[in-house]
Tab-separated table of C-alpha atoms in Angstrom:
chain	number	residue	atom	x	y	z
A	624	UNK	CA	127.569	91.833	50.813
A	625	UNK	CA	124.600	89.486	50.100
A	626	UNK	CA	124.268	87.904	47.247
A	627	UNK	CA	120.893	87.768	45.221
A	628	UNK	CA	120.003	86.636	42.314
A	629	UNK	CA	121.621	88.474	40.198
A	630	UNK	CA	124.919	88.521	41.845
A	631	UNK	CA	125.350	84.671	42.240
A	632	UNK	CA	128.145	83.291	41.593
A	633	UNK	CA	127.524	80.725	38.237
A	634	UNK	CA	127.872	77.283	38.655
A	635	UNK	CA	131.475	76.883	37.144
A	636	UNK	CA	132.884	79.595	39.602
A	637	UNK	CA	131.407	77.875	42.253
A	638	UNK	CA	132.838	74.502	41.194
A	639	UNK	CA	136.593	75.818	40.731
A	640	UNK	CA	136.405	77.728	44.093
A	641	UNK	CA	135.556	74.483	45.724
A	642	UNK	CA	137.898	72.413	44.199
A	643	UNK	CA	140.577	74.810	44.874
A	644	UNK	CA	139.372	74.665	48.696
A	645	UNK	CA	139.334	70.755	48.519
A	646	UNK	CA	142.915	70.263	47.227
A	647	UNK	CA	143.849	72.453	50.613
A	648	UNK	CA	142.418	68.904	52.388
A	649	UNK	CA	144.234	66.035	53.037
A	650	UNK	CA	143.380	62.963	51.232
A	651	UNK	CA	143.092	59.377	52.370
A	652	UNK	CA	144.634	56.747	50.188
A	653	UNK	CA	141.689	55.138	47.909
A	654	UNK	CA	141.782	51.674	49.398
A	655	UNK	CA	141.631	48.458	46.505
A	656	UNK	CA	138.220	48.352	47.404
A	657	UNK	CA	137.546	51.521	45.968
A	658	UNK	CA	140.019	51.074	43.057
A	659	UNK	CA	137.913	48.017	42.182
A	660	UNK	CA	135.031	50.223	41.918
A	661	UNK	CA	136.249	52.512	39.452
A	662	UNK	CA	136.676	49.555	37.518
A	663	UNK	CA	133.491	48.337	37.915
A	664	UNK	CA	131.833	51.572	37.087
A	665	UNK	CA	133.608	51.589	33.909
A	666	UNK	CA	131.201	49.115	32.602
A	667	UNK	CA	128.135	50.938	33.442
A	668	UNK	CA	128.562	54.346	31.344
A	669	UNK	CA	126.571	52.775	28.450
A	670	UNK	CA	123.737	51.795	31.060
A	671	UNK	CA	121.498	52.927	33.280
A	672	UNK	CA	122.693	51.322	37.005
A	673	UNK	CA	119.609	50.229	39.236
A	674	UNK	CA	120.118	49.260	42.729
A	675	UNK	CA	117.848	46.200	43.709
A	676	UNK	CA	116.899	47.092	47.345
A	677	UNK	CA	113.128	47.953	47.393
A	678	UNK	CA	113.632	49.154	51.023
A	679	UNK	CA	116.215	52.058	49.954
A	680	UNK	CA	114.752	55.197	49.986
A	681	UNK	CA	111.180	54.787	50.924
A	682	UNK	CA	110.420	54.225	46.683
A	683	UNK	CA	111.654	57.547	45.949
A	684	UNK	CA	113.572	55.441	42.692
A	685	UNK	CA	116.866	53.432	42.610
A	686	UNK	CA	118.979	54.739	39.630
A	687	UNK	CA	122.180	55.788	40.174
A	688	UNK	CA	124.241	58.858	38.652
A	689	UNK	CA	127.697	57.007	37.631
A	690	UNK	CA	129.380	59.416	35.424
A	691	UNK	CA	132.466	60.453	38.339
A	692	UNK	CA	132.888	57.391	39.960
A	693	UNK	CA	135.127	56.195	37.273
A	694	UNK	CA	138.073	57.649	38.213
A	695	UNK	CA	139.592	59.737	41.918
A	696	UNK	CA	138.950	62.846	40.458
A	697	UNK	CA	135.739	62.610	39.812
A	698	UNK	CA	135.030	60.693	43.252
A	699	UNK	CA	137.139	63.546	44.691
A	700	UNK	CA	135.215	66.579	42.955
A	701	UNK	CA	131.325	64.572	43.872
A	702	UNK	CA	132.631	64.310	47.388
A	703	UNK	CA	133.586	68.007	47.662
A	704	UNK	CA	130.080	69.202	46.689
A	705	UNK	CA	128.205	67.131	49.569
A	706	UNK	CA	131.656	67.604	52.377
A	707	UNK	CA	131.524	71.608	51.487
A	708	UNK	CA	128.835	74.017	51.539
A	709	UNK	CA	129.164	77.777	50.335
A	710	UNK	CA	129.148	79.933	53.431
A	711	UNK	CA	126.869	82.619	52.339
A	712	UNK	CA	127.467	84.831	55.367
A	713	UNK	CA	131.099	85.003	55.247
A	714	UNK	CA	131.528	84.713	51.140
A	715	UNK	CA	131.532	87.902	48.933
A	716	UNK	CA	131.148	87.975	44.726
A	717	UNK	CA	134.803	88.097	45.049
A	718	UNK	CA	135.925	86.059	47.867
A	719	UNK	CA	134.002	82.551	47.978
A	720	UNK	CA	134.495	80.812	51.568
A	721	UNK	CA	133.157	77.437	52.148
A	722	UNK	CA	132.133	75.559	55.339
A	723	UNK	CA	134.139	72.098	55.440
A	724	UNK	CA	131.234	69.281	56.706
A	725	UNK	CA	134.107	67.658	58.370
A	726	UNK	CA	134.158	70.439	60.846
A	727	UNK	CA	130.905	71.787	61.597
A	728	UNK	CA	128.029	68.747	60.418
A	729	UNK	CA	129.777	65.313	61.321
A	730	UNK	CA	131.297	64.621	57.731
A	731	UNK	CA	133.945	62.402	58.454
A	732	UNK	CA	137.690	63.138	56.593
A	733	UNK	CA	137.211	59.300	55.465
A	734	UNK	CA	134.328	59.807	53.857
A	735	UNK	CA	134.385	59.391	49.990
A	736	UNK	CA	130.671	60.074	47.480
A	737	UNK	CA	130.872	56.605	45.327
A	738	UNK	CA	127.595	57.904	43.611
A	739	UNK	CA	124.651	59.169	44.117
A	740	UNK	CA	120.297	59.246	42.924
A	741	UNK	CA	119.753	61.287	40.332
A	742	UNK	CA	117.625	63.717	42.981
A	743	UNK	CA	120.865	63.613	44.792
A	744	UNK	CA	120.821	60.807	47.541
A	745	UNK	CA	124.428	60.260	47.880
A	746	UNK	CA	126.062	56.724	48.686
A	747	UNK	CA	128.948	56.876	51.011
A	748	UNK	CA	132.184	54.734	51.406
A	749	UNK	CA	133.492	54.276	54.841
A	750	UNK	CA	137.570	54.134	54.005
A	751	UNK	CA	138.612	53.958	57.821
A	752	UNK	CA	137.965	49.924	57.379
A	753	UNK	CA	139.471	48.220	53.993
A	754	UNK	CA	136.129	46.455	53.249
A	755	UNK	CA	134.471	49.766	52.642
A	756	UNK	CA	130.747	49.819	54.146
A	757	UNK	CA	128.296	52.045	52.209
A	758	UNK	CA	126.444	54.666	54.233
A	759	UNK	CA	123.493	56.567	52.339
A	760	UNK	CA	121.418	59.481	53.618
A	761	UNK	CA	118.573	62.006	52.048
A	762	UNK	CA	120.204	65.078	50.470
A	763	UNK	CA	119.155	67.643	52.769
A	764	UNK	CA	119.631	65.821	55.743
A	765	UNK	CA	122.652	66.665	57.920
A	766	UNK	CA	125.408	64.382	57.155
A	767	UNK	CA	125.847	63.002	60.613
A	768	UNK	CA	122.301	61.612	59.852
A	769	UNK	CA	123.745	58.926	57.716
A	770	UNK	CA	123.140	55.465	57.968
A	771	UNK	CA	124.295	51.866	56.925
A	772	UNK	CA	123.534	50.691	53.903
A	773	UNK	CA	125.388	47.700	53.202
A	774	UNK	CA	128.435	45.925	55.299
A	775	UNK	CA	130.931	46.797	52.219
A	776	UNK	CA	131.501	48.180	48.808
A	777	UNK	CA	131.662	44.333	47.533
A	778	UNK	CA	127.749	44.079	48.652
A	779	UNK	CA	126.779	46.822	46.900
A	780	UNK	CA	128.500	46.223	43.682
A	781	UNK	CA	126.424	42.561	44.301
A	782	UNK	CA	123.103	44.527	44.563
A	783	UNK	CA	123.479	46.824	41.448
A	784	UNK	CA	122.190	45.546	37.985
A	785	UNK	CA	123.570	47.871	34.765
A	786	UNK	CA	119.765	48.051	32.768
A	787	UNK	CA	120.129	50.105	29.232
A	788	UNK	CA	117.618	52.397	29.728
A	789	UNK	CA	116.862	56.089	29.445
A	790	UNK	CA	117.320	58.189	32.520
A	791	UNK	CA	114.362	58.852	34.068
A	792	UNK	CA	113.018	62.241	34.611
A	793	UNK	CA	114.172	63.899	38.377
A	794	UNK	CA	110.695	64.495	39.853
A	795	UNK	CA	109.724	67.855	39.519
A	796	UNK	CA	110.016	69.207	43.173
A	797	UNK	CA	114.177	68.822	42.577
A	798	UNK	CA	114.455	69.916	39.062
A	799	UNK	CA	112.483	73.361	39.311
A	800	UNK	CA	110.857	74.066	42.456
A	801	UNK	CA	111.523	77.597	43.877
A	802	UNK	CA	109.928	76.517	47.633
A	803	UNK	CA	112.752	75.834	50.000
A	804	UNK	CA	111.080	74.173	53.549
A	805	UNK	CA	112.498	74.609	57.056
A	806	UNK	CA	111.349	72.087	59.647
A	807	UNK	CA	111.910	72.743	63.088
A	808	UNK	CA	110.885	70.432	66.149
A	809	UNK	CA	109.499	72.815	68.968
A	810	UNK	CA	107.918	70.609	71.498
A	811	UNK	CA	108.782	66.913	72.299
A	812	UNK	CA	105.299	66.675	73.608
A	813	UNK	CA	103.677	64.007	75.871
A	814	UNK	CA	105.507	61.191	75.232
A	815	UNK	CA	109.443	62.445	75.353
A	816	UNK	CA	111.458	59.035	75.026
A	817	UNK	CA	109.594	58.158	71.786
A	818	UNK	CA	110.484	61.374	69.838
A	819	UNK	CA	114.062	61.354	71.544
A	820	UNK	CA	114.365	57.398	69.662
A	821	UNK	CA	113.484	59.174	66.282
A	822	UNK	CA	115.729	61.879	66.702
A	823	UNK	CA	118.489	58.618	67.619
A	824	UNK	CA	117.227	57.758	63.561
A	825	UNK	CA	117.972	60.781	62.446
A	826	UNK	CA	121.117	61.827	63.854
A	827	UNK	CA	123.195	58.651	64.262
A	828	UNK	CA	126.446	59.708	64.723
A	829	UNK	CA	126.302	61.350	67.592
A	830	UNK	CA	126.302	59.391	71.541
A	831	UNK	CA	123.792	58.967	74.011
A	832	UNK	CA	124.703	61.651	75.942
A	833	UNK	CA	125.271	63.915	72.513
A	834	UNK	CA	121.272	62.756	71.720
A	835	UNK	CA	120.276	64.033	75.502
A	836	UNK	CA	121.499	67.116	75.054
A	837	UNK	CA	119.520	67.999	72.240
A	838	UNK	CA	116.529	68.165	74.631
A	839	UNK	CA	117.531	71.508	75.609
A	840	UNK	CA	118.263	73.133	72.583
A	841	UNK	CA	114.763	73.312	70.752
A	842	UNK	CA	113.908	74.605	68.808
A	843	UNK	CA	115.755	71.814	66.585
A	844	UNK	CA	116.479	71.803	62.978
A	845	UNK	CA	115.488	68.572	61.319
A	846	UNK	CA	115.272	69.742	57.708
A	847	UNK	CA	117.501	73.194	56.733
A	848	UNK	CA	116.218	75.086	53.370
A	849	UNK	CA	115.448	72.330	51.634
A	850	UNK	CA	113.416	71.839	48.095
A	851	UNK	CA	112.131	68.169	48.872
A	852	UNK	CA	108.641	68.297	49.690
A	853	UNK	CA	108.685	64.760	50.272
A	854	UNK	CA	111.129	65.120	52.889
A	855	UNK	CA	109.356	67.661	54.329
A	856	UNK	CA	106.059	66.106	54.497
A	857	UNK	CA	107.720	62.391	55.502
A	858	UNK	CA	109.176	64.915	58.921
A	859	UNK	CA	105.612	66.404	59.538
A	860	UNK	CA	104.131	63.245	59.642
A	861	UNK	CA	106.048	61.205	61.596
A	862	UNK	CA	106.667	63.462	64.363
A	863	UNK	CA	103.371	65.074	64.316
A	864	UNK	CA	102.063	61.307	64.914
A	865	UNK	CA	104.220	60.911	68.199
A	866	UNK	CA	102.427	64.146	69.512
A	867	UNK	CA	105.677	66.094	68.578
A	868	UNK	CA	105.393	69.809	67.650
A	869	UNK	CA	106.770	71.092	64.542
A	870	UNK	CA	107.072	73.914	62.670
A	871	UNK	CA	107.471	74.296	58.970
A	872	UNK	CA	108.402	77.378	57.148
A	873	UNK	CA	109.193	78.207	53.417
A	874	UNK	CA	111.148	80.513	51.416
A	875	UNK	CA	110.723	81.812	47.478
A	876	UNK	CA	113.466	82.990	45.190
């Protein structure tokens, strides 16, 4: 059964379903790195935390969302909504299955969200290595597409500055838009090696000889039902200009 608008599941089933299929996951021990951060965080619920690093991003804005990283439970329960994803093809209105990251889309077990942009933008503790390095990636990327931020959680803490200030507002392509893109790479066009080194930017997890193989199974998925415009548009652009072709399709509620 397919669900549709009508038939889909609310928000808080969806949130107890996936919490229920995250306590069936082993956890790693939250290193002292981590434990410091909770800490830390604890100081910034009366402010609004900016990061100062122009370069993050692109300017798409640099406050952060630091309501659950005060405690492991909410780390825990803001990690579960980017490591699972609902499968809609195997999920009925009575039976919700999910589709652990760590198995099919290069989420790694040590993984953990610390927090995120308020479109979404998660950052990402490494806590296979006790210093903790921060990984960040877009959203609606794939989550083997994410990329160093800063050498440990120590660093970032350094870079963030609580301001008391409202929230600003999520831009409007995130908070309402009904448009979900699909951009697929068809061609690699006349100059091969270059687009194969942006795909390297894009998926960066995976080895040489994981990167080759992609050559042979366009068409290639580089943004998945997504809402961000900007994304979509940023993906156009830069592969159109290395004589790439791509293909962008969209989908209304």
């Amino acid at each position: 059964m397919s669900f549709s608008r009508s038939n889909f599941p609310a928000p808080a089933e969806l949130a107890a379903s996936r919490v229920a299929w995250m306590a069936q996951i082993a956890r790693p021990p939250l290193p002292p790195a981590v434990q410091t951060w909770m800490t830390w965080a604890l100081g910034c619920r009366d402010a609004m935390p900016w990061l100062q690093l122009p370069a993050w991003r692109e300017g798409a804005g640099n406050w952060l969302a630091m309501q659950r990283a005060t405690d492991a439970e909410g780390l825990w329960s803001q990690t579960g909504e980017y490591r699972f994803g609902l499968d809609l093809k195997a999920s009925t209105t009575g039976d919700l299955r999910w589709i652990d990251g760590a198995m099919a889309d290069g989420w790694s077990p040590h993984w953990l969200v610390l927090t995120h942009g308020l479109d979404g933008d998660p950052l990402i503790g490494d806590m296979s290595r006790p210093e903790v390095p921060v990984l960040w990636k877009w959203h609606d990327e794939p989550h083997r597409a994410a990329r160093p931020l800063f050498a440990s959680l120590e660093e970032l803490m350094a870079h963030v500055q609580a301001k008391a200030a409202k929230a600003p507002l999520v831009p409007r392509e995130t908070r309402s838009s009904t448009i979900f893109y699909t951009v697929r790479l068809l061609e690699l066009g006349p100059d091969p090696a270059r687009v194969m080194l942006a795909l390297r930017k894009i998926f960066t997890t995976l080895s040489v000889q994981e990167l080759l193989k992609l050559k042979t199974r366009l068409p290639l998925t580089l943004l998945d039902d997504s809402v961000s415009a900007l994304q979509k548009d940023r993906l156009v652009q830069h592969f159109g200009a290395l004589g790439a072709r791509v293909e962008v399709s969209e989908r209304r509620l």
